Tab-separated table of C-alpha atoms in Angstrom:
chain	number	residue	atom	x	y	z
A	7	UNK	CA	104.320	18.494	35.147
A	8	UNK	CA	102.191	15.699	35.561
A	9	UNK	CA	102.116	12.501	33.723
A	10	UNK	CA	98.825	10.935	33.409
A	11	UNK	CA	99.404	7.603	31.899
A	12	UNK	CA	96.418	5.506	30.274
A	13	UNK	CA	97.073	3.001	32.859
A	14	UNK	CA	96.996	4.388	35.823
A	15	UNK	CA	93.287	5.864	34.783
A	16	UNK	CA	92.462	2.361	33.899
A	17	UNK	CA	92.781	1.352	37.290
A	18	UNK	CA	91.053	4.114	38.673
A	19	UNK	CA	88.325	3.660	36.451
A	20	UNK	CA	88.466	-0.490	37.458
A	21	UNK	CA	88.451	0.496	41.175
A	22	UNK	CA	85.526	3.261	41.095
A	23	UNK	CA	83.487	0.716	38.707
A	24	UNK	CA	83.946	-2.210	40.985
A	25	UNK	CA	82.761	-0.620	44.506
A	26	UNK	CA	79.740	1.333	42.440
A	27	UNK	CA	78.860	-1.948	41.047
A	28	UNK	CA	78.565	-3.809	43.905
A	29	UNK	CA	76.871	-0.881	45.780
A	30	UNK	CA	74.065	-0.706	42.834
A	31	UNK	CA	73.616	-4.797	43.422
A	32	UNK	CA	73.657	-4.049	47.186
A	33	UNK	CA	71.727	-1.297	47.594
A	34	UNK	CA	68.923	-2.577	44.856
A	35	UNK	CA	68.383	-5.553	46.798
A	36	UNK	CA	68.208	-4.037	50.475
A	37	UNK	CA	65.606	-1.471	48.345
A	38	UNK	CA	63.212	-4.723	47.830
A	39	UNK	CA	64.277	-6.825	50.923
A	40	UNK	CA	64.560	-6.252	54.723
A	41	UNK	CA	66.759	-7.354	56.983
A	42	UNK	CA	64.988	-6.760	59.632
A	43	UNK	CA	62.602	-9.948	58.114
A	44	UNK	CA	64.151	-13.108	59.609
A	45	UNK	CA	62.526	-14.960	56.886
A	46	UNK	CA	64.441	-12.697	54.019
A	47	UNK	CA	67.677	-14.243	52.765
A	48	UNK	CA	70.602	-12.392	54.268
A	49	UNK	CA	74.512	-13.685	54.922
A	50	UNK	CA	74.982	-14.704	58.519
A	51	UNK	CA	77.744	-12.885	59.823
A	52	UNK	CA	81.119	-14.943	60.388
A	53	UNK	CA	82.004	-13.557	63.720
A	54	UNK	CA	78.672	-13.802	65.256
A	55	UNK	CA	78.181	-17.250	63.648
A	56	UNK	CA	81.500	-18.533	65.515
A	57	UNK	CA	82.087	-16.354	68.230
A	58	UNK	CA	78.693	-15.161	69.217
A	59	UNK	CA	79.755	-11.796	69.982
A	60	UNK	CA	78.933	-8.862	67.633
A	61	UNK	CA	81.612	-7.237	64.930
A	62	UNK	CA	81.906	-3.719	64.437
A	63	UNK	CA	79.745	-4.013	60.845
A	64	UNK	CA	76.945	-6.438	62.443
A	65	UNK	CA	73.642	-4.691	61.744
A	66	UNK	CA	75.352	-2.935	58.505
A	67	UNK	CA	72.696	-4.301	55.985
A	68	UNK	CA	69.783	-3.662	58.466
A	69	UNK	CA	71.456	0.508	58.883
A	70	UNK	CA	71.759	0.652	55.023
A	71	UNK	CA	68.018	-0.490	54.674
A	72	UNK	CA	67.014	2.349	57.169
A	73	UNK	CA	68.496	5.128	55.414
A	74	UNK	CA	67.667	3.855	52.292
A	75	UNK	CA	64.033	3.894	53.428
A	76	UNK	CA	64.619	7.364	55.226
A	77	UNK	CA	64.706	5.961	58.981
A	78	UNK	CA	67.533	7.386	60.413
A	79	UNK	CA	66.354	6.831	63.892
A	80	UNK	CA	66.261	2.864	63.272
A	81	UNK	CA	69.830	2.987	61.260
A	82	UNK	CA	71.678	4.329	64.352
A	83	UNK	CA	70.114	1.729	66.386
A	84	UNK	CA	71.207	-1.039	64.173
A	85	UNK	CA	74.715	0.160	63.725
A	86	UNK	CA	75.646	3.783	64.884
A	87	UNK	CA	79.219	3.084	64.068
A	88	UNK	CA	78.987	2.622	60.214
A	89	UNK	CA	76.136	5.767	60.375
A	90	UNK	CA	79.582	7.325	61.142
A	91	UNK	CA	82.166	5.356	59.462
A	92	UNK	CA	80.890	4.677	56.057
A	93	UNK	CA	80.960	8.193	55.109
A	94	UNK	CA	84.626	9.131	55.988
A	95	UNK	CA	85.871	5.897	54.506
A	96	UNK	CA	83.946	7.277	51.401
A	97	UNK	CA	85.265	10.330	51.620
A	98	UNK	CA	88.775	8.706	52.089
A	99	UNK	CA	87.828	6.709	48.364
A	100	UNK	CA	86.986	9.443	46.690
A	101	UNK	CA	89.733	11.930	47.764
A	102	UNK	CA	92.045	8.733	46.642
A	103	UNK	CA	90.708	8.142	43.371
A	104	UNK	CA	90.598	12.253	42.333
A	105	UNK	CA	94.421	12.646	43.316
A	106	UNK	CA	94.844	9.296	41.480
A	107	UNK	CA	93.453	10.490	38.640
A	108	UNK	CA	95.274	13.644	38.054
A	109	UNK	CA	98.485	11.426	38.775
A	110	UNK	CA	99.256	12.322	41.537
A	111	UNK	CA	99.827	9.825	44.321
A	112	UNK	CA	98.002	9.505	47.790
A	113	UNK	CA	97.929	7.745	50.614
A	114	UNK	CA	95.532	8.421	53.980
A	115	UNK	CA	98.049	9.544	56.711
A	116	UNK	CA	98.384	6.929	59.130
A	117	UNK	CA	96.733	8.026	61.851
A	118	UNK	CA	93.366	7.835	59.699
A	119	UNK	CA	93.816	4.208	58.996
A	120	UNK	CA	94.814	3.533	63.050
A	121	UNK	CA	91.738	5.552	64.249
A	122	UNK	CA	89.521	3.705	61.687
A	123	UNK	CA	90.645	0.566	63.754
A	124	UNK	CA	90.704	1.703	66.849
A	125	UNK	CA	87.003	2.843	66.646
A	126	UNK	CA	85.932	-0.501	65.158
A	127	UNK	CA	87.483	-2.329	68.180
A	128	UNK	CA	86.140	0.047	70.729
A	129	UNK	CA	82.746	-0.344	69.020
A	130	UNK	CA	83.051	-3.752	68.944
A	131	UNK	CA	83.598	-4.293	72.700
A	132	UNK	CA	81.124	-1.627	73.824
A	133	UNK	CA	77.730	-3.128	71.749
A	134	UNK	CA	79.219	-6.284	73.121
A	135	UNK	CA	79.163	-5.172	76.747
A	136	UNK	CA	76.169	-6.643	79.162
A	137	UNK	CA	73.143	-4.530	79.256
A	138	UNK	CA	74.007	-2.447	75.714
A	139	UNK	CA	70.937	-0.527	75.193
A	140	UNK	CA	71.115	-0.740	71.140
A	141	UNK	CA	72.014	-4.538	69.857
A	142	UNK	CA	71.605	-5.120	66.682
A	143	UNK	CA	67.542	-5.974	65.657
């Protein structure tokens, strides 16, 4: 049997309302602004700002305004690596918080969490390579 304790649903319920949250405040403002707009007020990204190269999530807010306005085409081309990525790690959230929830605990095997990284650094040196066909707009 299963023991289901107030607390642990709590958290659940704290985690789940937190990320939704902030994706309601993030995705109403990409709905009104674009980032493709130099002039629109968007957070300068800490790598590029210091390093000059681009991170694996550089063009994120530009991809999330695409699909949110239905252009696919243009979200690959800002960031075809979180086209990909977002969803799984979603997946991996949800599939977390429903075992969570019926008390029973979860963790992603390993190997998710090392091929999560190891995709974000080989995305990160590839759009970083001379001559990249797709940098971020």
């Amino acid at each position: 049997m299963v023991v289901h304790s107030a607390t642990e649903r709590h958290h659940v319920i704290g985690v789940l309302g937190g990320v939704l949250t902030g994706v309601a405040i993030g995705v109403g403002y990409l709905l009104l602004a674009d980032p493709h707009n130099p002039s629109v007020a968007m957070p300068t990204c800490p790598t590029k700002l210091v390093t000059g190269f681009d991170c694996p999530a550089c063009g994120g807010l530009r991809m999330a305004h695409s699909i949110l306005h239905g252009d696919w085409a243009r979200a690959l081309h800002d960031n075809a690596y979180l086209v990909v990525a977002l969803p799984a790690g979603t997946m991996m959230l949800l599939m977390w918080a429903n075992r969570q929830w019926r008390g029973i605990p979860w963790r992603p095997p390993r190997w998710v969490a090392w091929s999560f990284l190891a995709t974000a650094a080989l995305w990160a040196v590839v759009r970083n390579l001379p001559g990249w066909p797709w940098p971020p707009t």
